[in-house]
Amino acid sequence: MNDQGIEMMHFSEVFGSGFAGIIVLTKPLTIMSIKELLLNGNSFIALMRQYAIDIADIKIKDEDVLTDQFLQHPQLSKESICIEAKNNEGIINFFGTLHYNLLNKLAVFEMHGFERTSLQDLS
């Protein structure tokens, strides 16, 4: 941030290596969580409803690691993830690929499979 309160970043910090120049940001970057971005999408909400998942009971495993990794290399990222969710019957782990770009506020979950653990198995 310079003495006028304007934050400056190099293109490579935002777009990755291979780009040159400076971006002037008049507002600080606001980064939404991956969970928030997914919950903005109708298809993800529909998937959760299909399995009777309460939105409050969704946890993206290693979300902090994914966010930190993205901030170090801010470009469109693709990672294999596990989303843990709970419903009245037990826990469901959804496995798939997350495509995301936190700067553009985009996140899409491509499900490859899931695993259920019933409440009886948990006790």
Short mmCIF file of N, CA and C in Angstrom, two decimals:
data_model
loop_
_atom_site.label_atom_id
_atom_site.label_comp_id
_atom_site.label_asym_id
_atom_site.label_seq_id
_atom_site.Cartn_x
_atom_site.Cartn_y
_atom_site.Cartn_z
N MET A 1 0.85 -1.17 0.00
CA MET A 1 0.00 0.00 0.00
C MET A 1 0.90 1.23 0.00
N ASN A 2 0.60 2.21 -0.86
CA ASN A 2 1.44 3.40 -0.90
C ASN A 2 0.94 4.44 0.10
N ASP A 3 1.57 5.61 0.13
CA ASP A 3 1.21 6.62 1.14
C ASP A 3 -0.15 7.26 0.90
N GLN A 4 -0.78 7.06 -0.25
CA GLN A 4 -2.13 7.55 -0.48
C GLN A 4 -3.19 6.51 -0.11
N GLY A 5 -2.77 5.37 0.42
CA GLY A 5 -3.71 4.33 0.82
C GLY A 5 -4.18 3.47 -0.34
N ILE A 6 -3.46 3.50 -1.46
CA ILE A 6 -3.83 2.69 -2.63
C ILE A 6 -2.94 1.46 -2.66
N GLU A 7 -3.58 0.31 -2.75
CA GLU A 7 -2.84 -0.94 -2.78
C GLU A 7 -2.44 -1.24 -4.22
N MET A 8 -1.18 -1.63 -4.39
CA MET A 8 -0.69 -1.95 -5.73
C MET A 8 -0.20 -3.38 -5.74
N MET A 9 -0.50 -4.09 -6.81
CA MET A 9 -0.05 -5.47 -6.96
C MET A 9 0.50 -5.64 -8.37
N HIS A 10 1.47 -6.53 -8.52
CA HIS A 10 1.97 -6.86 -9.84
C HIS A 10 1.00 -7.81 -10.53
N PHE A 11 0.90 -7.75 -11.86
CA PHE A 11 0.06 -8.67 -12.62
C PHE A 11 0.33 -10.11 -12.23
N SER A 12 1.60 -10.44 -12.06
CA SER A 12 1.95 -11.83 -11.77
C SER A 12 1.35 -12.29 -10.44
N GLU A 13 1.10 -11.38 -9.51
CA GLU A 13 0.47 -11.75 -8.25
C GLU A 13 -1.00 -12.11 -8.45
N VAL A 14 -1.64 -11.54 -9.44
CA VAL A 14 -3.05 -11.78 -9.69
C VAL A 14 -3.27 -12.81 -10.78
N PHE A 15 -2.50 -12.75 -11.85
CA PHE A 15 -2.74 -13.58 -13.02
C PHE A 15 -1.72 -14.69 -13.21
N GLY A 16 -0.71 -14.77 -12.38
CA GLY A 16 0.31 -15.80 -12.51
C GLY A 16 1.48 -15.29 -13.33
N SER A 17 2.50 -16.10 -13.41
CA SER A 17 3.70 -15.68 -14.12
C SER A 17 3.41 -15.56 -15.62
N GLY A 18 4.19 -14.82 -16.30
CA GLY A 18 4.01 -14.63 -17.74
C GLY A 18 3.31 -13.32 -18.05
N PHE A 19 2.77 -12.65 -17.05
CA PHE A 19 2.11 -11.36 -17.26
C PHE A 19 2.97 -10.29 -16.62
N ALA A 20 2.96 -9.11 -17.21
CA ALA A 20 3.75 -8.02 -16.67
C ALA A 20 2.87 -6.79 -16.53
N GLY A 21 3.19 -5.95 -15.58
CA GLY A 21 2.44 -4.73 -15.37
C GLY A 21 2.07 -4.57 -13.91
N ILE A 22 1.32 -3.53 -13.61
CA ILE A 22 0.90 -3.25 -12.25
C ILE A 22 -0.60 -3.01 -12.25
N ILE A 23 -1.26 -3.56 -11.24
CA ILE A 23 -2.69 -3.33 -11.06
C ILE A 23 -2.84 -2.40 -9.87
N VAL A 24 -3.67 -1.38 -10.01
CA VAL A 24 -3.95 -0.48 -8.91
C VAL A 24 -5.33 -0.83 -8.37
N LEU A 25 -5.38 -1.22 -7.10
CA LEU A 25 -6.63 -1.58 -6.46
C LEU A 25 -7.07 -0.43 -5.56
N THR A 26 -8.25 0.11 -5.81
CA THR A 26 -8.72 1.20 -4.97
C THR A 26 -9.42 0.68 -3.73
N LYS A 27 -9.82 -0.61 -3.73
CA LYS A 27 -10.42 -1.23 -2.55
C LYS A 27 -9.62 -2.48 -2.23
N PRO A 28 -9.55 -2.84 -0.96
CA PRO A 28 -8.86 -4.09 -0.63
C PRO A 28 -9.62 -5.28 -1.22
N LEU A 29 -8.88 -6.33 -1.57
CA LEU A 29 -9.51 -7.53 -2.09
C LEU A 29 -10.32 -8.19 -0.99
N THR A 30 -11.54 -8.61 -1.33
CA THR A 30 -12.34 -9.38 -0.39
C THR A 30 -12.43 -10.79 -0.94
N ILE A 31 -12.03 -11.72 -0.14
CA ILE A 31 -12.02 -13.12 -0.54
C ILE A 31 -13.14 -13.84 0.19
N MET A 32 -14.08 -14.40 -0.57
CA MET A 32 -15.14 -15.19 0.03
C MET A 32 -14.62 -16.61 0.25
N SER A 33 -15.20 -17.28 1.21
CA SER A 33 -14.79 -18.67 1.45
C SER A 33 -15.30 -19.55 0.30
N ILE A 34 -14.64 -20.67 0.12
CA ILE A 34 -15.04 -21.61 -0.92
C ILE A 34 -16.46 -22.10 -0.65
N LYS A 35 -16.76 -22.37 0.61
CA LYS A 35 -18.10 -22.83 0.97
C LYS A 35 -19.15 -21.79 0.57
N GLU A 36 -18.89 -20.51 0.86
CA GLU A 36 -19.83 -19.45 0.49
C GLU A 36 -20.04 -19.39 -1.02
N LEU A 37 -18.94 -19.53 -1.77
CA LEU A 37 -19.04 -19.49 -3.23
C LEU A 37 -19.86 -20.66 -3.76
N LEU A 38 -19.63 -21.86 -3.21
CA LEU A 38 -20.40 -23.02 -3.64
C LEU A 38 -21.88 -22.85 -3.31
N LEU A 39 -22.17 -22.28 -2.15
CA LEU A 39 -23.56 -22.09 -1.74
C LEU A 39 -24.28 -21.03 -2.57
N ASN A 40 -23.54 -20.24 -3.33
CA ASN A 40 -24.16 -19.29 -4.25
C ASN A 40 -24.66 -19.96 -5.52
N GLY A 41 -24.25 -21.20 -5.75
CA GLY A 41 -24.62 -21.91 -6.98
C GLY A 41 -25.85 -22.79 -6.78
N ASN A 42 -26.77 -22.73 -7.71
CA ASN A 42 -28.00 -23.52 -7.62
C ASN A 42 -27.74 -25.01 -7.67
N SER A 43 -26.79 -25.45 -8.48
CA SER A 43 -26.56 -26.89 -8.62
C SER A 43 -26.00 -27.49 -7.34
N PHE A 44 -25.15 -26.76 -6.63
CA PHE A 44 -24.60 -27.26 -5.37
C PHE A 44 -25.71 -27.34 -4.31
N ILE A 45 -26.55 -26.32 -4.25
CA ILE A 45 -27.68 -26.32 -3.31
C ILE A 45 -28.61 -27.49 -3.63
N ALA A 46 -28.86 -27.73 -4.91
CA ALA A 46 -29.73 -28.85 -5.31
C ALA A 46 -29.12 -30.19 -4.89
N LEU A 47 -27.80 -30.33 -5.03
CA LEU A 47 -27.13 -31.56 -4.61
C LEU A 47 -27.29 -31.77 -3.11
N MET A 48 -27.12 -30.73 -2.33
CA MET A 48 -27.27 -30.85 -0.89
C MET A 48 -28.72 -31.19 -0.50
N ARG A 49 -29.68 -30.60 -1.17
CA ARG A 49 -31.10 -30.91 -0.90
C ARG A 49 -31.42 -32.36 -1.26
N GLN A 50 -30.82 -32.85 -2.32
CA GLN A 50 -31.05 -34.23 -2.75
C GLN A 50 -30.70 -35.22 -1.64
N TYR A 51 -29.71 -34.90 -0.84
CA TYR A 51 -29.27 -35.77 0.25
C TYR A 51 -29.76 -35.27 1.62
N ALA A 52 -30.70 -34.33 1.63
CA ALA A 52 -31.29 -33.77 2.86
C ALA A 52 -30.23 -33.21 3.80
N ILE A 53 -29.28 -32.49 3.25
CA ILE A 53 -28.18 -31.90 4.01
C ILE A 53 -28.58 -30.49 4.45
N ASP A 54 -28.37 -30.20 5.73
CA ASP A 54 -28.55 -28.84 6.23
C ASP A 54 -27.27 -28.07 5.89
N ILE A 55 -27.41 -26.90 5.33
CA ILE A 55 -26.26 -26.10 4.88
C ILE A 55 -25.28 -25.83 6.02
N ALA A 56 -25.78 -25.69 7.24
CA ALA A 56 -24.91 -25.44 8.39
C ALA A 56 -24.01 -26.64 8.68
N ASP A 57 -24.39 -27.82 8.19
CA ASP A 57 -23.64 -29.04 8.47
C ASP A 57 -22.72 -29.46 7.33
N ILE A 58 -22.21 -28.49 6.59
CA ILE A 58 -21.29 -28.76 5.48
C ILE A 58 -19.90 -28.27 5.87
N LYS A 59 -18.91 -29.13 5.65
CA LYS A 59 -17.52 -28.74 5.93
C LYS A 59 -16.66 -29.17 4.75
N ILE A 60 -15.94 -28.23 4.20
CA ILE A 60 -15.00 -28.54 3.12
C ILE A 60 -13.65 -28.83 3.78
N LYS A 61 -13.22 -30.06 3.65
CA LYS A 61 -11.96 -30.45 4.29
C LYS A 61 -10.80 -29.70 3.64
N ASP A 62 -9.92 -29.20 4.48
CA ASP A 62 -8.71 -28.45 4.05
C ASP A 62 -9.04 -27.15 3.32
N GLU A 63 -10.18 -26.53 3.63
CA GLU A 63 -10.55 -25.28 2.95
C GLU A 63 -9.51 -24.20 3.18
N ASP A 64 -8.98 -24.10 4.39
CA ASP A 64 -7.96 -23.08 4.68
C ASP A 64 -6.70 -23.30 3.84
N VAL A 65 -6.31 -24.55 3.68
CA VAL A 65 -5.13 -24.88 2.87
C VAL A 65 -5.37 -24.48 1.42
N LEU A 66 -6.57 -24.79 0.89
CA LEU A 66 -6.89 -24.44 -0.49
C LEU A 66 -6.87 -22.93 -0.69
N THR A 67 -7.42 -22.19 0.27
CA THR A 67 -7.44 -20.73 0.18
C THR A 67 -6.03 -20.16 0.21
N ASP A 68 -5.21 -20.64 1.15
CA ASP A 68 -3.82 -20.17 1.23
C ASP A 68 -3.05 -20.48 -0.05
N GLN A 69 -3.25 -21.68 -0.57
CA GLN A 69 -2.58 -22.10 -1.80
C GLN A 69 -3.00 -21.20 -2.96
N PHE A 70 -4.29 -20.88 -3.03
CA PHE A 70 -4.78 -20.01 -4.11
C PHE A 70 -4.17 -18.62 -3.99
N LEU A 71 -4.10 -18.08 -2.78
CA LEU A 71 -3.57 -16.73 -2.60
C LEU A 71 -2.09 -16.65 -2.97
N GLN A 72 -1.38 -17.76 -2.85
CA GLN A 72 0.02 -17.78 -3.26
C GLN A 72 0.16 -17.87 -4.77
N HIS A 73 -0.79 -18.51 -5.43
CA HIS A 73 -0.77 -18.69 -6.89
C HIS A 73 -2.16 -18.41 -7.44
N PRO A 74 -2.55 -17.13 -7.51
CA PRO A 74 -3.93 -16.78 -7.86
C PRO A 74 -4.25 -16.92 -9.35
N GLN A 75 -4.70 -18.06 -9.70
CA GLN A 75 -5.23 -18.32 -11.03
C GLN A 75 -6.32 -19.35 -10.85
N LEU A 76 -6.98 -19.69 -11.91
CA LEU A 76 -8.01 -20.72 -11.82
C LEU A 76 -7.37 -21.99 -11.33
N SER A 77 -7.91 -22.53 -10.26
CA SER A 77 -7.33 -23.71 -9.65
C SER A 77 -8.29 -24.88 -9.74
N LYS A 78 -7.72 -26.07 -9.72
CA LYS A 78 -8.49 -27.31 -9.78
C LYS A 78 -7.88 -28.26 -8.78
N GLU A 79 -8.68 -28.69 -7.81
CA GLU A 79 -8.18 -29.56 -6.74
C GLU A 79 -9.18 -30.67 -6.46
N SER A 80 -8.68 -31.83 -6.09
CA SER A 80 -9.53 -32.91 -5.59
C SER A 80 -9.86 -32.60 -4.14
N ILE A 81 -11.15 -32.69 -3.79
CA ILE A 81 -11.53 -32.35 -2.42
C ILE A 81 -12.55 -33.35 -1.88
N CYS A 82 -12.76 -33.24 -0.58
CA CYS A 82 -13.80 -34.00 0.12
C CYS A 82 -14.66 -32.98 0.86
N ILE A 83 -15.96 -33.08 0.66
CA ILE A 83 -16.91 -32.24 1.38
C ILE A 83 -17.66 -33.15 2.35
N GLU A 84 -17.54 -32.86 3.63
CA GLU A 84 -18.22 -33.65 4.65
C GLU A 84 -19.53 -32.96 5.02
N ALA A 85 -20.61 -33.72 5.03
CA ALA A 85 -21.92 -33.16 5.35
C ALA A 85 -22.68 -34.13 6.24
N LYS A 86 -23.59 -33.58 7.02
CA LYS A 86 -24.38 -34.40 7.94
C LYS A 86 -25.86 -34.25 7.61
N ASN A 87 -26.59 -35.35 7.80
CA ASN A 87 -28.04 -35.30 7.76
C ASN A 87 -28.56 -36.16 8.89
N ASN A 88 -29.86 -36.39 8.94
CA ASN A 88 -30.47 -37.16 10.04
C ASN A 88 -30.01 -38.61 10.08
N GLU A 89 -29.52 -39.11 8.97
CA GLU A 89 -29.12 -40.52 8.89
C GLU A 89 -27.64 -40.75 9.21
N GLY A 90 -26.82 -39.73 9.14
CA GLY A 90 -25.40 -39.89 9.40
C GLY A 90 -24.55 -38.86 8.68
N ILE A 91 -23.37 -39.28 8.29
CA ILE A 91 -22.41 -38.40 7.61
C ILE A 91 -22.23 -38.88 6.18
N ILE A 92 -22.18 -37.93 5.25
CA ILE A 92 -21.91 -38.23 3.85
C ILE A 92 -20.67 -37.46 3.43
N ASN A 93 -19.70 -38.16 2.88
CA ASN A 93 -18.51 -37.53 2.31
C ASN A 93 -18.66 -37.53 0.80
N PHE A 94 -18.65 -36.33 0.23
CA PHE A 94 -18.72 -36.16 -1.23
C PHE A 94 -17.29 -35.98 -1.74
N PHE A 95 -16.91 -36.75 -2.72
CA PHE A 95 -15.57 -36.66 -3.32
C PHE A 95 -15.70 -36.11 -4.74
N GLY A 96 -14.79 -35.22 -5.09
CA GLY A 96 -14.84 -34.68 -6.44
C GLY A 96 -13.75 -33.66 -6.69
N THR A 97 -13.96 -32.89 -7.75
CA THR A 97 -13.00 -31.87 -8.16
C THR A 97 -13.62 -30.50 -7.95
N LEU A 98 -12.86 -29.64 -7.32
CA LEU A 98 -13.27 -28.25 -7.13
C LEU A 98 -12.53 -27.40 -8.14
N HIS A 99 -13.27 -26.65 -8.94
CA HIS A 99 -12.71 -25.67 -9.87
C HIS A 99 -13.03 -24.32 -9.25
N TYR A 100 -11.99 -23.50 -9.00
CA TYR A 100 -12.28 -22.24 -8.31
C TYR A 100 -11.29 -21.14 -8.65
N ASN A 101 -11.79 -19.91 -8.53
CA ASN A 101 -10.98 -18.71 -8.65
C ASN A 101 -11.55 -17.72 -7.64
N LEU A 102 -10.88 -17.56 -6.52
CA LEU A 102 -11.40 -16.73 -5.45
C LEU A 102 -11.46 -15.25 -5.81
N LEU A 103 -10.56 -14.79 -6.67
CA LEU A 103 -10.58 -13.37 -7.07
C LEU A 103 -11.81 -13.04 -7.91
N ASN A 104 -12.23 -13.99 -8.73
CA ASN A 104 -13.42 -13.78 -9.57
C ASN A 104 -14.69 -14.31 -8.92
N LYS A 105 -14.55 -14.80 -7.69
CA LYS A 105 -15.68 -15.32 -6.90
C LYS A 105 -16.41 -16.44 -7.63
N LEU A 106 -15.62 -17.42 -8.10
CA LEU A 106 -16.18 -18.57 -8.81
C LEU A 106 -15.75 -19.86 -8.11
N ALA A 107 -16.71 -20.79 -7.99
CA ALA A 107 -16.40 -22.12 -7.47
C ALA A 107 -17.45 -23.09 -7.99
N VAL A 108 -16.96 -24.21 -8.52
CA VAL A 108 -17.84 -25.26 -9.03
C VAL A 108 -17.32 -26.59 -8.50
N PHE A 109 -18.23 -27.41 -7.97
CA PHE A 109 -17.88 -28.73 -7.47
C PHE A 109 -18.37 -29.77 -8.46
N GLU A 110 -17.45 -30.60 -8.93
CA GLU A 110 -17.76 -31.69 -9.87
C GLU A 110 -17.67 -33.00 -9.06
N MET A 111 -18.83 -33.57 -8.73
CA MET A 111 -18.86 -34.75 -7.87
C MET A 111 -18.48 -36.01 -8.65
N HIS A 112 -17.62 -36.83 -8.02
CA HIS A 112 -17.21 -38.10 -8.62
C HIS A 112 -17.80 -39.28 -7.86
N GLY A 113 -18.15 -39.08 -6.61
CA GLY A 113 -18.73 -40.15 -5.81
C GLY A 113 -18.96 -39.70 -4.39
N PHE A 114 -19.53 -40.60 -3.58
CA PHE A 114 -19.78 -40.28 -2.19
C PHE A 114 -19.72 -41.55 -1.35
N GLU A 115 -19.64 -41.33 -0.04
CA GLU A 115 -19.57 -42.43 0.92
C GLU A 115 -20.46 -42.05 2.10
N ARG A 116 -21.32 -42.98 2.52
CA ARG A 116 -22.20 -42.72 3.65
C ARG A 116 -21.73 -43.49 4.87
N THR A 117 -21.87 -42.86 6.03
CA THR A 117 -21.62 -43.51 7.31
C THR A 117 -22.87 -43.28 8.15
N SER A 118 -23.56 -44.33 8.53
CA SER A 118 -24.81 -44.18 9.27
C SER A 118 -24.52 -43.82 10.72
N LEU A 119 -25.53 -43.29 11.40
CA LEU A 119 -25.38 -42.93 12.81
C LEU A 119 -25.03 -44.15 13.65
N GLN A 120 -25.54 -45.31 13.28
CA GLN A 120 -25.25 -46.54 14.01
C GLN A 120 -23.75 -46.89 13.92
N ASP A 121 -23.16 -46.65 12.75
CA ASP A 121 -21.74 -46.94 12.56
C ASP A 121 -20.84 -45.98 13.33
N LEU A 122 -21.37 -44.79 13.64
CA LEU A 122 -20.59 -43.77 14.33
C LEU A 122 -20.48 -44.03 15.83
N SER A 123 -21.42 -44.81 16.39
CA SER A 123 -21.38 -45.04 17.83
C SER A 123 -20.68 -46.31 18.21
#
